Short mmCIF file of C-alpha atoms and ligand atoms in Angstrom, two decimals:
data_model
loop_
_atom_site.label_atom_id
_atom_site.label_comp_id
_atom_site.label_asym_id
_atom_site.label_seq_id
_atom_site.Cartn_x
_atom_site.Cartn_y
_atom_site.Cartn_z
CA MET A 1 80.90 135.75 94.59
CA ARG A 2 79.32 134.49 98.04
CA ILE A 3 76.15 132.51 97.77
CA LEU A 4 74.26 131.68 100.73
CA SER A 5 70.84 130.25 101.55
CA GLY A 6 69.00 128.14 104.43
CA ILE A 7 65.56 126.46 104.94
CA GLN A 8 64.09 125.90 108.39
CA PRO A 9 63.97 122.36 109.87
CA THR A 10 60.28 122.97 110.85
CA ASN A 11 59.21 119.58 108.81
CA VAL A 12 60.73 117.17 105.98
CA PRO A 13 61.27 119.86 103.18
CA THR A 14 58.31 119.71 100.44
CA LEU A 15 58.42 119.56 96.62
CA GLY A 16 57.62 123.35 97.19
CA ASN A 17 61.09 123.05 98.64
CA TYR A 18 62.85 121.44 96.61
CA ILE A 19 62.01 122.36 93.45
CA GLY A 20 61.44 126.22 94.56
CA ALA A 21 65.22 126.34 96.59
CA ILE A 22 67.19 122.99 97.03
CA LYS A 23 67.39 121.95 93.38
CA ASN A 24 68.30 126.05 92.80
CA PHE A 25 71.18 125.70 95.67
CA VAL A 26 72.49 122.62 93.24
CA LYS A 27 72.16 124.31 90.09
CA MET A 28 74.31 127.65 91.46
CA GLN A 29 76.84 125.33 92.88
CA ASN A 30 77.22 123.36 89.57
CA GLU A 31 77.31 126.24 87.48
CA ASN A 32 79.33 128.65 89.55
CA GLN A 33 82.37 126.97 90.22
CA ASP A 34 84.63 130.24 91.50
CA ALA A 35 81.75 130.71 94.03
CA ASP A 36 81.84 130.47 97.56
CA ILE A 37 78.61 128.77 98.72
CA LEU A 38 77.18 128.27 102.53
CA VAL A 39 74.04 126.52 102.71
CA PHE A 40 72.80 126.00 106.12
CA VAL A 41 69.89 124.26 108.36
CA ALA A 42 67.60 127.32 109.71
CA ASP A 43 67.06 125.84 113.17
CA LEU A 44 66.67 129.34 115.04
CA HIS A 45 63.67 130.10 112.42
CA SER A 46 62.18 127.21 113.39
CA ILE A 47 61.29 128.13 116.75
CA THR A 48 59.19 131.24 115.92
CA VAL A 49 55.98 128.96 116.91
CA PRO A 50 56.39 126.13 119.19
CA ARG A 51 57.88 123.00 118.56
CA ASP A 52 58.70 119.90 119.88
CA ARG A 53 61.99 119.34 120.47
CA LYS A 54 62.46 115.95 119.39
CA ASP A 55 61.12 116.75 115.95
CA ILE A 56 63.08 119.70 115.71
CA LYS A 57 66.41 117.57 116.69
CA LYS A 58 65.28 114.84 113.63
CA ASN A 59 64.42 117.67 111.14
CA ILE A 60 67.75 119.37 111.68
CA ARG A 61 69.92 116.34 110.80
CA SER A 62 67.48 115.22 108.36
CA LEU A 63 67.66 118.38 106.72
CA ALA A 64 71.31 118.58 106.40
CA ALA A 65 71.30 114.89 105.22
CA LEU A 66 68.74 116.06 102.67
CA TYR A 67 70.83 118.76 101.19
CA LEU A 68 73.74 116.02 100.64
CA ALA A 69 71.16 113.47 99.48
CA SER A 70 69.60 116.18 96.63
CA GLY A 71 73.17 116.86 95.27
CA LEU A 72 74.72 119.46 97.22
CA ASP A 73 78.50 118.43 97.52
CA PRO A 74 80.26 119.25 100.63
CA ASN A 75 83.68 119.61 98.74
CA ARG A 76 81.96 122.49 96.58
CA THR A 77 79.42 123.70 99.86
CA HIS A 78 79.80 124.55 103.18
CA ILE A 79 76.96 123.35 105.10
CA PHE A 80 75.91 123.89 108.64
CA ILE A 81 73.56 124.51 111.22
CA GLN A 82 72.59 128.18 112.06
CA SER A 83 72.57 127.63 115.83
CA GLU A 84 76.28 126.57 115.96
CA VAL A 85 77.12 129.64 114.76
CA HIS A 86 76.24 132.29 117.43
CA GLU A 87 76.93 135.54 115.55
CA HIS A 88 73.66 134.92 113.67
CA ALA A 89 71.40 135.64 117.36
CA GLU A 90 74.11 138.57 117.98
CA LEU A 91 73.97 139.98 114.83
CA GLY A 92 70.02 139.48 115.04
CA TRP A 93 69.61 141.64 117.85
CA VAL A 94 71.85 144.38 116.13
CA LEU A 95 69.67 144.42 113.15
CA GLU A 96 66.54 144.27 115.32
CA CYS A 97 68.17 147.66 117.11
CA ASN A 98 68.57 149.03 113.21
CA SER A 99 64.96 148.13 112.06
CA TYR A 100 60.89 149.83 112.61
CA ILE A 101 58.13 147.69 113.76
CA GLY A 102 56.14 149.11 110.93
CA GLU A 103 58.16 147.46 108.29
CA MET A 104 58.44 144.40 110.21
CA GLU A 105 54.53 144.09 110.52
CA ARG A 106 54.32 145.00 106.93
CA MET A 107 56.04 141.78 105.69
CA ILE A 108 53.36 139.43 104.20
CA GLN A 109 54.62 136.12 105.76
CA PHE A 110 54.04 137.92 109.29
CA LYS A 111 50.66 139.01 108.33
CA GLU A 112 49.59 135.26 107.24
CA LYS A 113 51.05 133.43 109.79
CA SER A 114 50.21 135.76 112.67
CA ALA A 115 47.08 135.45 111.37
CA LYS A 116 47.22 131.67 111.97
CA GLU A 117 48.53 131.87 115.39
CA GLY A 118 45.87 134.25 116.67
CA ALA A 119 46.48 135.38 120.27
CA SER A 120 50.36 133.54 121.13
CA VAL A 121 51.88 135.41 118.13
CA THR A 122 55.22 135.49 119.71
CA THR A 123 57.88 138.49 119.14
CA GLY A 124 60.75 136.09 116.99
CA LEU A 125 57.43 135.73 114.16
CA LEU A 126 57.42 139.79 113.82
CA THR A 127 61.27 140.26 113.82
CA TYR A 128 62.37 137.16 112.27
CA PRO A 129 63.12 138.79 109.16
CA CYS A 130 66.00 140.60 111.07
CA LEU A 131 67.31 137.61 111.75
CA MET A 132 67.38 136.71 108.23
CA ALA A 133 69.11 139.56 107.46
CA ALA A 134 71.74 138.78 109.88
CA ASP A 135 72.06 135.20 107.87
CA ILE A 136 72.78 137.06 104.66
CA LEU A 137 75.00 140.04 105.84
CA LEU A 138 77.02 138.01 108.36
CA TYR A 139 79.00 136.44 105.37
CA ASP A 140 78.90 139.46 102.70
CA THR A 141 76.60 137.58 100.73
CA ASN A 142 75.92 138.94 96.82
CA LEU A 143 73.74 136.25 95.98
CA VAL A 144 70.51 134.51 97.93
CA PRO A 145 68.54 131.95 95.73
CA VAL A 146 65.14 131.83 97.41
CA GLY A 147 61.80 131.13 96.45
CA GLU A 148 59.47 133.83 95.47
CA ASP A 149 57.65 133.86 99.07
CA GLN A 150 61.37 134.73 100.49
CA LYS A 151 61.67 137.69 98.30
CA GLN A 152 60.20 140.59 100.54
CA HIS A 153 62.89 139.13 103.14
CA VAL A 154 65.83 139.67 101.00
CA GLU A 155 64.42 143.15 99.98
CA ILE A 156 64.45 144.40 103.70
CA THR A 157 67.47 142.74 104.17
CA ARG A 158 68.66 145.11 101.44
CA ASP A 159 67.29 148.25 103.27
CA ILE A 160 68.70 147.67 106.62
CA ALA A 161 72.17 146.67 105.04
CA ILE A 162 72.12 150.20 103.08
CA ARG A 163 70.44 152.04 106.06
CA PHE A 164 73.21 150.71 108.60
CA ASN A 165 76.18 151.67 106.19
CA ASN A 166 74.42 155.18 105.62
CA LYS A 167 74.67 155.56 109.61
CA TYR A 168 78.11 153.64 110.52
CA GLY A 169 79.95 153.20 107.76
CA GLU A 170 80.45 150.70 105.07
CA THR A 171 80.15 147.37 106.61
CA PHE A 172 77.66 145.31 104.65
CA VAL A 173 77.56 144.08 101.24
CA VAL A 174 73.88 144.85 99.85
CA PRO A 175 72.74 141.36 98.47
CA GLU A 176 70.42 140.23 95.62
CA PRO A 177 67.81 137.80 95.75
CA MET A 178 68.21 135.17 92.87
CA ILE A 179 65.14 133.68 92.05
CA GLN A 180 64.22 131.01 88.72
CA LYS A 181 61.78 131.76 86.85
CA SER A 182 59.69 128.47 86.96
CA GLY A 183 58.84 127.09 90.28
CA ALA A 184 59.26 129.59 92.56
CA ARG A 185 56.10 129.12 94.02
CA ILE A 186 54.57 125.47 93.97
CA MET A 187 51.18 125.26 95.03
CA SER A 188 49.13 123.15 97.46
CA LEU A 189 47.82 119.96 95.74
CA GLN A 190 44.51 120.29 97.59
CA ASP A 191 44.24 124.07 96.92
CA PRO A 192 45.90 125.72 93.87
CA LEU A 193 45.48 129.15 95.44
CA LYS A 194 47.51 128.21 98.47
CA LYS A 195 51.55 127.95 98.58
CA MET A 196 52.40 124.38 99.07
CA SER A 197 53.90 124.65 102.69
CA LYS A 198 55.92 122.00 104.79
CA SER A 199 53.77 123.01 108.11
CA ASP A 200 50.31 122.95 106.33
CA PRO A 201 47.89 121.40 108.85
CA ASN A 202 46.92 119.09 105.48
CA PRO A 203 49.53 116.20 104.47
CA LYS A 204 47.45 115.64 101.41
CA GLY A 205 48.74 119.31 100.03
CA TYR A 206 52.37 118.54 100.00
CA ILE A 207 54.53 115.72 99.14
CA THR A 208 57.86 115.53 101.49
CA LEU A 209 61.13 114.39 100.09
CA LEU A 210 60.77 111.44 102.39
CA ASP A 211 56.65 110.40 101.92
CA ASP A 212 56.52 106.65 101.63
CA ILE A 213 56.89 105.98 97.83
CA ASN A 214 53.49 104.97 96.95
CA GLU A 215 51.94 107.40 99.40
CA ALA A 216 53.42 110.32 97.31
CA LYS A 217 51.80 108.65 94.06
CA ASN A 218 48.63 108.97 95.69
CA LYS A 219 49.08 112.19 96.41
CA ILE A 220 49.36 113.26 93.15
CA LYS A 221 46.95 111.19 91.66
CA ARG A 222 44.26 112.30 93.98
CA ALA A 223 45.80 116.23 93.53
CA VAL A 224 42.62 118.38 92.84
CA THR A 225 42.15 119.35 89.03
CA ASP A 226 40.32 121.89 87.15
CA SER A 227 37.16 120.92 85.48
CA ILE A 228 38.28 121.86 81.87
CA GLY A 229 39.69 118.74 81.27
CA ILE A 230 42.75 119.76 78.75
CA VAL A 231 46.18 119.86 79.87
CA LYS A 232 47.09 123.52 79.37
CA TYR A 233 49.35 125.91 81.34
CA ASP A 234 46.96 128.56 82.48
CA THR A 235 47.32 129.58 85.91
CA VAL A 236 44.39 131.92 86.05
CA ASN A 237 42.04 129.64 84.46
CA GLN A 238 43.78 126.02 84.98
CA PRO A 239 45.75 126.55 88.56
CA ALA A 240 45.86 123.27 89.49
CA VAL A 241 47.19 121.59 86.46
CA SER A 242 49.30 124.20 85.64
CA ASN A 243 50.52 124.02 89.43
CA LEU A 244 51.25 119.89 88.34
CA MET A 245 52.60 121.04 84.92
CA THR A 246 55.32 123.15 86.68
CA ILE A 247 56.10 119.94 88.86
CA TYR A 248 56.40 117.83 85.67
CA SER A 249 58.51 120.42 83.87
CA SER A 250 61.00 120.89 86.44
CA PHE A 251 61.60 117.35 86.69
CA THR A 252 62.01 116.52 82.89
CA ASN A 253 63.31 119.81 81.60
CA MET A 254 60.22 119.44 79.19
CA SER A 255 58.51 122.93 78.49
CA PHE A 256 54.84 123.92 79.00
CA ASP A 257 54.21 123.49 75.10
CA GLU A 258 56.22 119.94 75.00
CA ILE A 259 53.99 118.64 77.67
CA GLU A 260 50.63 120.21 76.30
CA ASN A 261 51.57 118.50 72.77
CA LYS A 262 52.07 115.18 74.60
CA TYR A 263 48.97 115.28 76.14
CA SER A 264 47.00 116.36 73.73
CA GLY A 265 43.65 114.58 73.05
CA LEU A 266 44.77 112.52 76.54
CA GLY A 267 42.86 113.38 79.77
CA TYR A 268 44.30 114.19 83.21
CA LYS A 269 44.45 110.48 84.21
CA GLU A 270 47.29 109.63 81.93
CA PHE A 271 49.12 112.93 82.99
CA LYS A 272 49.14 112.70 86.29
CA GLU A 273 49.58 108.76 86.24
CA ASP A 274 52.97 109.95 84.42
CA LEU A 275 53.66 112.59 86.78
CA SER A 276 53.42 110.53 89.74
CA GLU A 277 56.11 108.05 88.55
CA ILE A 278 58.34 110.85 87.48
CA VAL A 279 57.91 112.14 91.13
CA ALA A 280 58.59 108.55 92.37
CA ASN A 281 61.41 108.40 90.67
CA GLU A 282 63.13 111.26 91.76
CA LEU A 283 62.10 110.77 95.40
CA THR A 284 63.53 106.92 95.13
CA LYS A 285 66.74 108.59 94.04
CA ILE A 286 66.77 111.26 96.83
CA GLN A 287 65.86 108.59 99.46
CA THR A 288 68.34 106.34 98.34
CA LYS A 289 71.27 108.35 99.01
CA TYR A 290 69.64 110.24 101.64
CA ASN A 291 69.40 106.38 103.58
CA GLU A 292 72.97 106.20 103.09
CA ILE A 293 74.26 109.31 104.69
CA ILE A 294 71.55 109.77 107.55
CA ASN A 295 73.21 107.81 110.33
CA SER A 296 76.75 108.40 108.91
CA ASN A 297 79.99 109.64 110.57
CA GLU A 298 80.57 111.63 107.28
CA LEU A 299 77.28 114.00 107.93
CA ASP A 300 78.71 115.19 111.61
CA LYS A 301 82.27 115.65 109.74
CA ILE A 302 80.14 117.83 107.24
CA LEU A 303 78.68 119.78 109.59
CA ASP A 304 81.37 120.33 111.79
CA GLU A 305 83.64 121.86 108.81
CA GLY A 306 80.73 123.80 107.79
CA ARG A 307 80.30 125.08 111.13
CA ASP A 308 83.94 126.00 111.42
CA TYR A 309 84.37 127.74 108.09
CA ALA A 310 80.92 129.41 108.79
CA SER A 311 82.12 130.96 112.31
CA ARG A 312 85.64 132.08 111.15
CA ILE A 313 83.90 134.65 108.57
CA ALA A 314 81.33 135.42 111.16
CA TYR A 315 83.59 136.21 113.98
CA LYS A 316 85.51 138.62 111.82
CA LYS A 317 82.18 140.58 110.91
CA MET A 318 80.50 140.76 113.99
CA ALA A 319 83.72 142.21 115.44
CA LYS A 320 84.02 144.64 112.79
CA VAL A 321 80.12 145.41 113.77
CA TYR A 322 80.47 146.15 117.34
CA LYS A 323 83.56 148.48 116.35
CA ARG A 324 81.38 150.35 113.80
CA ILE A 325 78.55 150.88 116.52
CA GLY A 326 81.07 151.32 119.32
CA LEU A 327 80.18 148.44 121.73
CA GLY A 328 82.93 146.79 123.86
CA ARG A 329 86.54 147.42 124.63
CA TYR A 330 88.10 147.33 121.26
N1 LIG B 401 55.68 126.31 97.58
C1 LIG B 401 56.93 126.53 97.60
N2 LIG B 401 57.41 126.70 96.32
C2 LIG B 401 58.57 126.97 95.83
N3 LIG B 401 59.37 127.31 96.72
C3 LIG B 401 59.14 126.97 98.27
N4 LIG B 401 59.69 127.65 99.42
C4 LIG B 401 59.09 127.32 100.12
N5 LIG B 401 57.86 127.02 99.90
C5 LIG B 401 57.82 126.82 98.55
C6 LIG B 401 61.05 128.35 99.74
O1 LIG B 401 61.70 127.09 100.45
C7 LIG B 401 62.90 127.70 100.82
C8 LIG B 401 62.71 127.43 102.36
O2 LIG B 401 61.98 128.16 102.99
P1 LIG B 401 61.50 127.91 104.71
O3 LIG B 401 61.52 126.39 105.38
O4 LIG B 401 63.15 129.17 105.13
O5 LIG B 401 60.21 128.78 105.22
P2 LIG B 401 58.86 128.75 103.95
O6 LIG B 401 59.18 129.92 102.90
O7 LIG B 401 58.07 129.59 105.11
O8 LIG B 401 59.07 127.71 103.48
P3 LIG B 401 57.66 126.60 104.21
O9 LIG B 401 57.53 125.33 103.58
O10 LIG B 401 56.23 127.03 103.58
O11 LIG B 401 58.02 126.24 105.43
P4 LIG B 401 56.56 126.52 106.88
O12 LIG B 401 55.37 125.91 106.59
O13 LIG B 401 57.47 126.13 108.06
O14 LIG B 401 56.57 128.01 106.77
C9 LIG B 401 62.56 129.29 100.91
O15 LIG B 401 63.41 129.48 99.68
C10 LIG B 401 61.38 129.35 100.17
O16 LIG B 401 61.07 130.60 99.34
#
């Protein structure tokens, strides 16, 4: 079985990316000893909206180090940078020629992000699901651990794979999304109806894995809460507290019932104080490891190994794809 996923280096990952994706990668790594696991830095995806080149460079390395600091083990998981394996872009093009503009325009992320970008929406923002399909299909991936917001893109990957297989003969494995039950959609700390996003213009809405610890604690303490005043998991009437409870539960493994019992008769203040300490502990652990890794030669060795491993698989698949379609001489 092969498992693959990636994150865009658009900023430092947030608690949303960590709980919805990275923690899940680590869990799958630890629970599937026989699986072949690839996790990449999705840098080609990060340029669908204009970015500062220095920021991208910094975020690429930093994301790779955060994967390791969060528990990905380079002896078990191959970590690489997407743009260093050129077949991603090549297969992306082939898949663009085997998908339809109408299906790209229906993607929720495209609708949301293009509404924000206004007149300057890039073509890449529209066709990005084809590149994501290429990321997955290049490696005969069986399982793709993602947060809820990426489910639609894995579904379109399945449609494209089935279409291609029907048209040109069996070429791609049809993948499954792997979405955990709790934590797949962490919401903004300032607006519980909006997804926590690392490119949110309001930094109070998210906590990144590299935030200053005191600043992170303050963001939890100042997170919006509901007016009811009871710590209760109820996403309809108390979405803000329910979101904080999801973060609490994810870091402590306590169930919502256990959390409700613990804070029964107490207000939000105690709950938020405790949560801020829990988050601070988790961030401190990650940041300590991150600081050991970020400037080490070890990181480059790991990324070289990951690139070489991924390239060997991608090269073979791309040759097969070109052969199936009739491109080139062979
Ligand atoms: N709020 C979230 N809760 C749970 N999971 C989340 N993910 C993203 N936000 C949340 C999951 O994190 C992985 C990486 O996502 P990505 O960087 O490739 O793109 P994204 O989904 O667009 O994430 P962001 O943080 O919202 O990035 P920006 O702001 O740059 O667009 C995916 O598995 C995603 O589901």
